[in-house]
Coordinates of C-alpha atoms and ligand atoms in Angstrom, one line a residue:
M23 CA 13.2 -20.8 27.3
T24 CA 12.7 -21.9 23.7
L25 CA 10.1 -21.1 21.1
R26 CA 8.0 -23.7 19.4
L27 CA 6.4 -22.1 16.3
F28 CA 4.1 -23.5 13.7
N29 CA 6.0 -24.3 10.5
T30 CA 3.9 -24.2 7.4
L31 CA 6.4 -26.5 5.6
S32 CA 6.4 -29.3 8.2
G33 CA 2.8 -28.7 9.2
Q34 CA 3.6 -28.8 12.9
L35 CA 5.1 -26.8 15.8
D36 CA 8.9 -26.9 15.5
Q37 CA 11.5 -25.6 17.8
I38 CA 13.3 -22.4 16.6
F39 CA 17.1 -22.6 16.7
A40 CA 20.0 -21.1 14.9
E41 CA 21.6 -23.8 12.8
D42 CA 25.0 -22.1 12.9
G43 CA 24.8 -21.9 16.7
K44 CA 25.4 -18.1 16.6
A45 CA 22.5 -16.0 15.2
L46 CA 19.1 -16.9 13.9
R47 CA 19.1 -16.1 10.2
M48 CA 15.6 -14.9 9.3
Y49 CA 14.1 -13.2 6.2
A50 CA 10.8 -11.4 6.2
C51 CA 9.2 -10.2 3.0
G52 CA 8.9 -6.4 3.2
P53 CA 6.6 -3.8 1.7
T54 CA 6.1 -2.8 -1.8
V55 CA 6.5 1.0 -1.5
Y56 CA 3.9 2.3 -4.0
D57 CA 1.6 3.8 -1.4
F58 CA 1.1 4.1 2.4
G59 CA 0.8 0.7 4.1
H60 CA -2.5 -0.2 5.7
I61 CA -2.9 -1.6 9.1
G62 CA -3.3 -5.1 7.6
N63 CA 0.2 -4.9 6.3
F64 CA 1.3 -3.7 9.7
R65 CA -0.4 -6.6 11.5
T66 CA 2.1 -8.8 9.7
F67 CA 5.1 -6.6 10.6
L68 CA 3.9 -6.3 14.2
Q69 CA 3.6 -10.1 14.6
I70 CA 7.0 -10.5 13.2
D71 CA 8.1 -7.9 15.7
V72 CA 6.6 -10.0 18.5
L73 CA 8.6 -13.0 17.1
R74 CA 11.8 -10.8 17.0
R75 CA 11.4 -9.4 20.5
F76 CA 10.5 -12.8 22.1
L77 CA 13.6 -14.4 20.5
L78 CA 15.7 -11.6 21.9
L79 CA 14.1 -12.0 25.3
T80 CA 15.1 -15.7 25.2
G81 CA 18.7 -14.5 24.6
M82 CA 18.9 -15.4 21.0
Q83 CA 21.1 -13.3 18.5
L84 CA 19.3 -12.4 15.3
R85 CA 20.3 -11.7 11.8
H86 CA 17.0 -10.5 10.4
V87 CA 16.7 -9.3 6.8
M88 CA 13.8 -7.5 5.2
N89 CA 13.5 -6.4 1.6
I90 CA 11.9 -3.2 0.2
T91 CA 10.2 -3.9 -3.1
D92 CA 11.0 -0.7 -5.0
V93 CA 10.3 -1.9 -8.5
D94 CA 7.1 -3.7 -9.5
D95 CA 4.1 -3.3 -11.9
K96 CA 2.4 -0.7 -9.7
I97 CA 5.4 1.4 -8.9
I98 CA 6.3 1.5 -12.6
R99 CA 2.7 2.5 -13.6
N100 CA 2.4 5.1 -10.9
S101 CA 5.8 6.7 -11.4
A102 CA 5.2 7.0 -15.1
A103 CA 1.8 8.6 -14.5
A104 CA 3.4 11.1 -12.2
G105 CA 6.2 11.7 -14.6
V106 CA 9.0 11.0 -12.1
S107 CA 11.7 8.4 -11.7
L108 CA 11.1 5.1 -9.8
R109 CA 13.2 6.4 -6.9
E110 CA 11.6 9.8 -6.8
Y111 CA 8.2 8.0 -6.6
S112 CA 9.0 5.4 -4.1
A113 CA 11.4 7.2 -1.7
P114 CA 8.6 9.1 0.2
F115 CA 6.6 5.9 0.6
E116 CA 9.7 4.0 1.8
Q117 CA 10.3 6.8 4.4
A118 CA 6.7 6.7 5.4
F119 CA 6.9 3.0 5.9
L120 CA 10.0 3.3 8.1
D121 CA 8.3 6.2 10.0
D122 CA 5.2 4.0 10.6
L123 CA 7.4 1.2 11.9
D124 CA 8.8 3.6 14.4
T125 CA 5.3 4.9 15.4
L126 CA 4.2 1.4 16.0
R127 CA 7.5 0.6 17.8
I128 CA 8.4 -2.1 15.4
Q129 CA 12.1 -2.8 15.7
H130 CA 14.1 -2.5 12.5
P131 CA 15.7 -5.6 11.1
E132 CA 19.4 -5.9 11.1
Q133 CA 19.4 -5.5 7.3
I134 CA 17.0 -3.7 5.0
A135 CA 17.7 -4.4 1.3
R136 CA 16.2 -2.5 -1.7
A137 CA 15.4 -4.6 -4.7
T138 CA 16.9 -2.0 -7.2
E139 CA 20.2 -2.2 -5.4
H140 CA 20.5 -6.0 -6.0
I141 CA 19.8 -6.3 -9.7
D142 CA 23.2 -8.0 -10.4
R143 CA 22.5 -10.8 -7.9
M144 CA 19.1 -11.4 -9.6
V145 CA 20.6 -11.5 -13.0
E146 CA 23.2 -14.0 -11.8
L147 CA 20.6 -16.2 -10.3
I148 CA 18.6 -16.2 -13.6
Q149 CA 21.8 -17.1 -15.4
N150 CA 22.3 -20.1 -13.0
L151 CA 18.7 -21.1 -13.6
A152 CA 19.1 -21.0 -17.3
A153 CA 22.3 -23.1 -17.0
A154 CA 20.3 -25.6 -15.0
G155 CA 17.7 -25.7 -17.8
A156 CA 15.0 -24.2 -15.5
A157 CA 14.7 -20.8 -17.1
Y158 CA 13.9 -19.9 -20.7
Q159 CA 13.6 -16.7 -22.7
T160 CA 10.6 -15.8 -24.8
E161 CA 10.6 -13.9 -28.0
D162 CA 10.0 -10.5 -26.4
G163 CA 13.2 -11.1 -24.3
S164 CA 11.5 -11.9 -21.0
W165 CA 12.7 -14.9 -18.9
Y166 CA 10.4 -17.4 -17.2
F167 CA 10.9 -20.2 -14.7
R168 CA 10.0 -23.6 -16.0
L169 CA 7.8 -25.1 -13.3
S170 CA 8.3 -28.6 -14.7
A171 CA 12.0 -28.3 -13.7
F172 CA 11.0 -28.4 -10.0
P173 CA 8.9 -31.4 -9.2
A174 CA 8.6 -30.4 -5.5
Y175 CA 6.6 -27.3 -6.5
G176 CA 3.7 -27.0 -4.1
K177 CA 5.4 -28.5 -1.0
L178 CA 4.9 -25.4 1.1
S179 CA 1.3 -24.6 0.3
K180 CA 0.4 -28.3 -0.1
K181 CA -1.6 -27.5 -3.1
D182 CA -2.6 -30.2 -5.5
L183 CA -1.0 -29.0 -8.7
S184 CA -1.7 -32.1 -10.8
G185 CA -3.8 -30.1 -13.2
M186 CA -0.9 -27.8 -13.9
E187 CA -0.6 -26.8 -17.5
D188 CA 2.9 -27.4 -18.8
G189 CA 4.3 -24.3 -20.3
A190 CA 1.4 -21.9 -19.4
R191 CA 2.9 -18.6 -18.4
V192 CA 2.1 -15.6 -16.2
D193 CA 3.9 -12.3 -16.1
V194 CA 2.0 -10.2 -13.6
D195 CA 3.5 -10.0 -10.1
E196 CA 0.4 -11.2 -8.4
Y197 CA -1.8 -13.9 -9.9
E198 CA -4.8 -16.1 -9.2
K199 CA -4.5 -18.2 -6.2
D200 CA -5.1 -21.6 -7.7
S201 CA -3.2 -21.7 -10.9
A202 CA 0.4 -22.7 -11.1
R203 CA 2.2 -21.3 -14.1
D204 CA 5.7 -20.7 -15.4
F205 CA 6.3 -17.3 -13.8
A206 CA 8.3 -14.3 -14.9
L207 CA 11.9 -14.0 -13.6
W208 CA 12.8 -11.0 -15.8
K209 CA 10.5 -8.8 -17.8
A210 CA 11.8 -7.3 -21.1
A211 CA 11.8 -3.5 -21.2
K212 CA 8.7 -1.9 -22.6
P213 CA 8.9 1.6 -24.1
G214 CA 9.0 4.3 -21.6
E215 CA 9.6 1.9 -18.6
T216 CA 12.6 2.0 -16.3
S217 CA 14.9 -0.9 -17.2
W218 CA 18.3 -2.3 -16.5
D219 CA 20.7 -3.2 -19.4
T220 CA 22.2 -6.5 -18.3
A221 CA 23.8 -9.7 -19.6
I222 CA 20.4 -11.3 -19.9
G223 CA 18.9 -8.4 -21.7
N224 CA 17.3 -5.1 -21.1
G225 CA 14.5 -5.3 -18.6
R226 CA 13.6 -5.5 -14.9
P227 CA 13.3 -8.3 -12.4
G228 CA 10.1 -10.1 -11.5
W229 CA 9.0 -9.8 -7.8
H230 CA 9.8 -13.4 -6.7
I231 CA 13.4 -13.4 -7.9
E232 CA 14.1 -10.4 -5.7
C233 CA 13.5 -12.2 -2.5
S234 CA 15.5 -15.3 -3.5
A235 CA 18.5 -13.2 -4.5
M236 CA 18.5 -10.9 -1.5
A237 CA 17.8 -13.6 1.1
M238 CA 20.7 -15.7 -0.2
E239 CA 22.9 -12.6 -0.5
Y240 CA 22.6 -11.8 3.2
L241 CA 21.8 -15.2 4.8
G242 CA 23.4 -17.8 2.6
E243 CA 21.9 -20.6 0.5
S244 CA 20.1 -22.2 3.4
F245 CA 18.8 -20.3 6.5
D246 CA 16.6 -20.7 9.5
L247 CA 13.3 -18.9 9.1
H248 CA 11.3 -17.1 6.5
A249 CA 8.2 -15.1 7.3
G250 CA 5.4 -13.1 5.6
G251 CA 1.6 -12.7 5.5
E252 CA -0.5 -15.7 4.6
D253 CA -1.2 -14.5 1.1
L254 CA 2.5 -14.8 0.3
M255 CA 2.6 -18.6 0.9
F256 CA 1.4 -19.2 -2.7
P257 CA 2.6 -18.3 -5.2
H258 CA 5.3 -16.0 -3.9
H259 CA 7.0 -18.2 -1.3
E260 CA 6.5 -21.3 -3.4
N261 CA 8.3 -19.5 -6.2
E262 CA 11.1 -18.4 -4.0
I263 CA 11.7 -22.0 -3.0
A264 CA 11.6 -23.2 -6.6
Q265 CA 14.1 -20.6 -7.8
S266 CA 16.5 -21.1 -4.9
E267 CA 16.5 -24.8 -4.5
T268 CA 16.8 -25.5 -8.2
V269 CA 20.1 -23.7 -8.1
T270 CA 21.5 -24.7 -4.7
H271 CA 20.0 -28.2 -4.2
K272 CA 19.7 -27.2 -0.5
P273 CA 16.6 -26.4 1.6
F274 CA 16.0 -22.7 1.1
A275 CA 14.5 -21.9 4.5
R276 CA 14.0 -24.6 7.2
H277 CA 11.0 -22.9 8.9
W278 CA 8.2 -20.9 7.3
M279 CA 6.0 -18.6 9.4
H280 CA 2.8 -17.1 7.9
V281 CA 0.8 -14.4 9.7
R282 CA -3.0 -14.6 9.1
F283 CA -5.0 -11.7 7.8
L284 CA -6.5 -8.7 9.4
L285 CA -10.1 -8.7 8.2
V286 CA -12.8 -6.1 8.0
D287 CA -16.3 -7.6 8.2
G288 CA -14.9 -11.0 7.3
R289 CA -12.9 -9.9 4.3
K290 CA -9.2 -9.4 4.0
M291 CA -8.2 -5.7 4.5
S292 CA -6.7 -4.7 1.2
K293 CA -6.1 -1.7 -1.0
S294 CA -8.1 -3.4 -3.9
E295 CA -11.2 -4.0 -1.7
G296 CA -11.0 -0.4 -0.6
N297 CA -11.7 -1.5 3.0
F298 CA -8.5 -0.3 4.6
Y299 CA -7.2 2.1 7.1
T300 CA -3.7 3.4 7.1
L301 CA -2.0 4.0 10.4
R302 CA -2.2 7.7 9.8
D303 CA -6.0 7.5 9.2
L304 CA -6.4 6.0 12.7
L305 CA -4.0 8.4 14.4
L306 CA -5.9 11.4 12.9
K307 CA -9.1 9.9 14.1
G308 CA -7.7 10.2 17.6
Y309 CA -6.7 6.6 18.3
K310 CA -3.4 6.1 20.1
A311 CA -0.4 4.3 18.5
S312 CA 0.0 2.1 21.5
A313 CA -3.6 1.0 21.3
I314 CA -3.2 0.1 17.6
R315 CA -0.1 -1.9 18.4
M316 CA -1.8 -3.7 21.3
A317 CA -5.0 -4.5 19.3
L318 CA -3.1 -5.9 16.4
I319 CA -0.8 -8.1 18.4
S320 CA -3.2 -9.3 21.1
V321 CA -4.8 -11.9 18.9
P322 CA -2.1 -14.5 18.1
Y323 CA -0.6 -14.5 14.6
R324 CA -2.2 -17.9 13.7
H325 CA -5.7 -16.5 14.0
Q326 CA -7.3 -14.0 11.6
L327 CA -8.3 -10.8 13.4
N328 CA -11.4 -8.8 12.6
F329 CA -10.6 -5.1 12.8
T330 CA -13.1 -3.0 14.9
F331 CA -13.0 0.4 16.5
D332 CA -14.3 -1.3 19.7
G333 CA -11.1 -3.4 19.6
L334 CA -9.0 -0.2 19.7
V335 CA -11.1 1.2 22.6
D336 CA -10.6 -2.0 24.6
A337 CA -6.9 -1.9 23.9
T338 CA -6.8 1.7 25.0
S339 CA -8.3 0.9 28.3
A340 CA -6.1 -2.2 28.8
I341 CA -3.0 0.0 28.3
E342 CA -4.4 2.6 30.7
R343 CA -4.9 -0.1 33.3
I344 CA -1.3 -1.2 33.1
R345 CA 0.1 2.4 33.0
T346 CA -1.9 3.5 35.9
F347 CA -0.8 0.5 37.9
K348 CA 2.9 1.0 37.1
K349 CA 2.6 4.6 38.2
R350 CA 1.0 3.5 41.4
L351 CA 3.8 1.0 42.1
A352 CA 6.6 3.3 41.1
S353 CA 5.4 6.3 43.1
G354 CA 4.0 4.6 46.2
S355 CA 6.1 4.2 49.3
F356 CA 6.2 0.6 50.6
A357 CA 7.7 -0.9 53.7
A358 CA 10.8 -3.0 53.3
G359 CA 10.4 -6.7 53.0
E360 CA 8.6 -9.3 50.9
N361 CA 5.2 -10.8 51.0
P362 CA 5.6 -14.5 50.1
A363 CA 2.1 -14.6 48.5
L364 CA 3.0 -11.8 46.1
Q365 CA 6.4 -13.1 45.4
E366 CA 4.7 -16.4 44.4
A367 CA 2.2 -14.5 42.3
A368 CA 4.9 -12.6 40.5
K369 CA 6.9 -15.8 39.8
N370 CA 3.8 -17.6 38.5
A371 CA 2.7 -14.7 36.3
Q372 CA 6.2 -14.5 34.8
A373 CA 6.3 -18.3 34.1
E374 CA 2.8 -18.4 32.6
Y375 CA 3.7 -15.4 30.4
I376 CA 6.8 -17.0 29.0
A377 CA 5.1 -20.4 28.6
A378 CA 2.3 -18.8 26.5
L379 CA 4.7 -17.0 24.2
S380 CA 6.9 -20.1 24.0
N381 CA 3.9 -22.0 22.7
D382 CA 3.6 -20.6 19.2
L383 CA 3.6 -17.0 20.3
N384 CA 0.2 -17.1 22.1
T385 CA -0.1 -13.4 22.8
A386 CA -3.6 -13.6 24.1
E387 CA -2.7 -16.2 26.7
A388 CA 0.5 -14.2 27.5
R389 CA -1.6 -11.1 28.5
A390 CA -3.9 -12.9 30.9
P391 CA -1.4 -13.6 33.8
I392 CA -0.1 -10.0 33.6
F393 CA -3.6 -8.6 34.2
D394 CA -4.3 -11.1 36.9
L395 CA -1.1 -10.0 38.7
I396 CA -2.1 -6.4 38.4
R397 CA -5.5 -7.2 40.0
T398 CA -3.8 -9.2 42.9
A399 CA -1.2 -6.4 43.5
N400 CA -3.8 -3.6 43.4
T401 CA -5.8 -5.4 46.1
A402 CA -2.6 -6.0 48.1
I403 CA -1.7 -2.2 47.9
D404 CA -5.3 -1.3 49.0
Q405 CA -4.7 -3.5 52.1
S406 CA -1.2 -2.3 52.7
Q407 CA 0.2 -5.8 52.2
L408 CA 2.5 -5.0 49.3
L409 CA 6.1 -4.5 50.3
A410 CA 9.2 -2.9 48.6
G411 CA 10.6 -6.3 47.6
D412 CA 7.2 -7.2 45.9
R413 CA 7.2 -3.9 44.0
D414 CA 10.6 -4.8 42.5
A415 CA 9.5 -8.3 41.6
I416 CA 6.4 -7.0 40.0
L417 CA 8.2 -4.3 38.1
A418 CA 10.5 -7.0 36.7
V419 CA 7.5 -8.9 35.4
L420 CA 6.1 -5.7 33.8
A421 CA 9.5 -5.1 32.2
S422 CA 9.5 -8.6 30.6
F423 CA 6.0 -8.1 29.4
D424 CA 7.0 -4.8 27.8
A425 CA 10.1 -6.3 26.2
V426 CA 7.6 -7.8 23.8
F427 CA 4.4 -5.8 24.0
D428 CA 6.1 -2.4 24.4
V429 CA 3.1 -0.3 25.3
I430 CA 3.7 0.8 28.8
E431 CA 6.0 3.8 28.2
D432 CA 3.7 6.5 26.9
N433 CA 5.0 7.8 23.5
D434 CA 1.5 8.4 22.2
A435 CA 1.4 12.2 22.3
E436 CA 4.6 12.3 20.2
A437 CA 3.3 9.8 17.7
T438 CA 0.1 11.8 17.3
R439 CA 2.0 15.1 17.0
R440 CA 4.1 13.7 14.1
A441 CA 0.8 12.5 12.4
L442 CA -0.6 16.0 12.7
E443 CA 2.5 17.5 11.4
W444 CA 2.3 15.2 8.4
A445 CA -1.5 15.9 7.9
E446 CA -0.6 19.6 7.8
K447 CA 2.0 19.1 5.1
A448 CA -0.1 16.7 3.1
G449 CA -3.2 18.9 3.2
K450 CA -5.2 16.5 5.3
L451 CA -6.1 18.6 8.3
A452 CA -9.8 18.2 7.3
D453 CA -9.5 14.5 8.2
V454 CA -8.4 15.3 11.8
A455 CA -10.9 14.5 14.6
P456 CA -11.8 17.8 16.3
E457 CA -11.2 16.4 19.8
L458 CA -7.6 15.6 18.7
F459 CA -6.8 19.3 18.1
A460 CA -8.2 20.0 21.5
R461 CA -6.2 17.2 23.1
Q462 CA -3.0 18.1 21.3
G463 CA -3.5 21.9 21.3
L464 CA -3.6 23.7 17.9
T465 CA -0.3 24.9 16.6
D466 CA -0.1 28.3 14.7
E467 CA 0.7 26.4 11.5
A468 CA -2.4 24.2 11.9
I469 CA -4.5 27.3 12.3
D470 CA -3.0 29.0 9.3
A471 CA -3.7 25.9 7.2
L472 CA -7.3 25.7 8.3
V473 CA -7.7 29.5 7.6
A474 CA -6.2 29.0 4.1
E475 CA -8.5 26.1 3.5
R476 CA -11.5 28.2 4.5
T477 CA -10.4 31.0 2.2
A478 CA -10.1 28.5 -0.7
A479 CA -13.5 27.0 0.2
K480 CA -15.1 30.5 0.1
K481 CA -13.5 31.2 -3.3
Q482 CA -15.1 28.0 -4.6
R483 CA -18.4 29.2 -3.1
N484 CA -18.3 26.2 -0.7
F485 CA -19.8 28.3 2.1
A486 CA -20.9 25.3 4.1
R487 CA -17.3 24.1 4.5
A488 CA -16.1 27.7 5.2
D489 CA -18.6 28.0 8.0
Q490 CA -17.7 24.6 9.4
I491 CA -14.1 25.6 9.7
R492 CA -15.0 28.9 11.3
N493 CA -17.2 27.1 13.9
E494 CA -14.6 24.4 14.5
L495 CA -11.9 27.0 15.2
A496 CA -14.4 29.0 17.4
E497 CA -14.9 25.9 19.5
K498 CA -11.2 25.8 20.1
G499 CA -11.1 29.4 21.1
I500 CA -9.7 30.8 17.8
I501 CA -11.5 33.9 16.5
L502 CA -11.4 34.9 12.8
E503 CA -11.6 38.4 11.6
D504 CA -12.2 39.0 7.9
S505 CA -10.4 42.2 6.9
K506 CA -9.7 43.8 3.5
D507 CA -6.1 42.4 3.5
G508 CA -7.2 38.8 4.3
V509 CA -8.2 36.9 7.3
R510 CA -6.6 37.5 10.7
W511 CA -7.0 35.1 13.6
K512 CA -6.4 35.4 17.3
R513 CA -6.7 33.2 20.3
K514 CA -9.4 34.1 22.7
Ligands
AMP198 P1 2.7 -5.7 0.4 O1 3.3 -4.3 0.7 O2 1.4 -5.7 -0.3 O3 3.7 -6.5 -0.4 O4 2.5 -6.4 1.8 C1 3.3 -6.4 2.9 C2 3.0 -7.5 3.8 O5 1.6 -7.3 4.4 C3 3.0 -8.9 3.2 O6 3.6 -9.8 4.2 C4 1.5 -9.2 3.1 O7 1.3 -10.6 3.2 C5 0.9 -8.5 4.3 N1 -0.5 -8.3 4.3 C6 -1.3 -7.7 3.3 N2 -2.6 -7.6 3.6 C7 -2.7 -8.1 4.8 C8 -3.8 -8.2 5.8 N3 -5.0 -7.8 5.4 N4 -3.5 -8.8 7.0 C9 -2.3 -9.2 7.3 N5 -1.2 -9.0 6.5 C10 -1.4 -8.5 5.3
ZN199 ZN1 9.3 -12.1 -0.6

């Protein structure tokens, strides 16, 4: 079992292997923790999880590193506006990101590295670039990478950069897609901004240098695989290559994997377009965590995926089908023995499943033989032709399916409960779909919060909202009594 995966750098499917013969060293660009992630971000992390889990299934050891970008333009701007430190601002979003990974059952990498804890390594790298003549300082004290010092620039994205302006500079973290510019390695401190006083001056790192420094810190100068969303290919990954290879003269990463976008009506889901859903938005609307996972991984990573609610509904029923089947297998009593036709069907399904994933992680093709097997086995059970040995063989196929897809065990109620708990704390109970309260049962705290919201609405003379809350609660059997010392409620 080996994986052939599309390599952006070579432009073809390449076999994945650990150069050191021990563990596959891989780096995946992590989140910028300035807000909650949207499900487009999580599509990328989910597809990297599919990669991780399939490699583990093939018996490979992994050394997977992910950064947390906890200093950038947006974090600095937002923390200053909120009057708190960078860490105070970003810590809750970092925790929310890790919680969302758990909700989506995305495995944690072996190493998570925060940018702000690796400033020394970044400074050292910039010093090495300066010594190599590839970094220069401008009058304000910022440092830039000199693109002309790296003639191979553009080799990853295959962009034609012949029109590149020598010496033109850019200092924002994200910039236009088609211009190649000397980019900021280090930004001089501006009044009121968080900064680090270092040998190269007082300031803070640019975004690109973070990933070069942290990847090399944990994986060495040259490693096996680097992954991220398709928007990172240029300029972020191109810049990582330029910074790293200029210093080491070694290939930075051998293999580059890029996950294509999650779209909404044909456009990239993104914060700036305003066309996004967070994981929590969807959970509060009543969609299950497993369905979100299934919908976002079932279209292979090399295809863009258009997000629709119908897609979530389809994923929900696909999961229901597998779960019901597994219960039927596990709880049924079957005569001893094996039915050769079913043994053969299980063996073929397993082989086709592995073959599909081995071929560039084709998750869509990998699902198909599993559902075929379920159909065949259900018919066999109906006709009393499934025997105990077949049950075990089929359960083994399901286990191998779930080693990657991880949707069969039902953790959905717990994930939704956590989302409701968060909604209560964050004052977002009004966003919760009414059916969800009914499905989960309304806690005392949730009722208190709604009652308080109703009282506030009345104070603001928003009687429509106050009545709406009274009616919603009534539908769930909660009766409100207005009394002179406030509102009392009771369950019918
Ligand atoms: P960020 O937190 O913005 O740095 O993004 C985290 C990851 O999400 C990066 O790997 C991005 O490439 C990826 N990403 C952002 N938007 C989308 C999208 N609409 N679909 C898939 N991946 C995305
Ligand atoms: Zn990165």
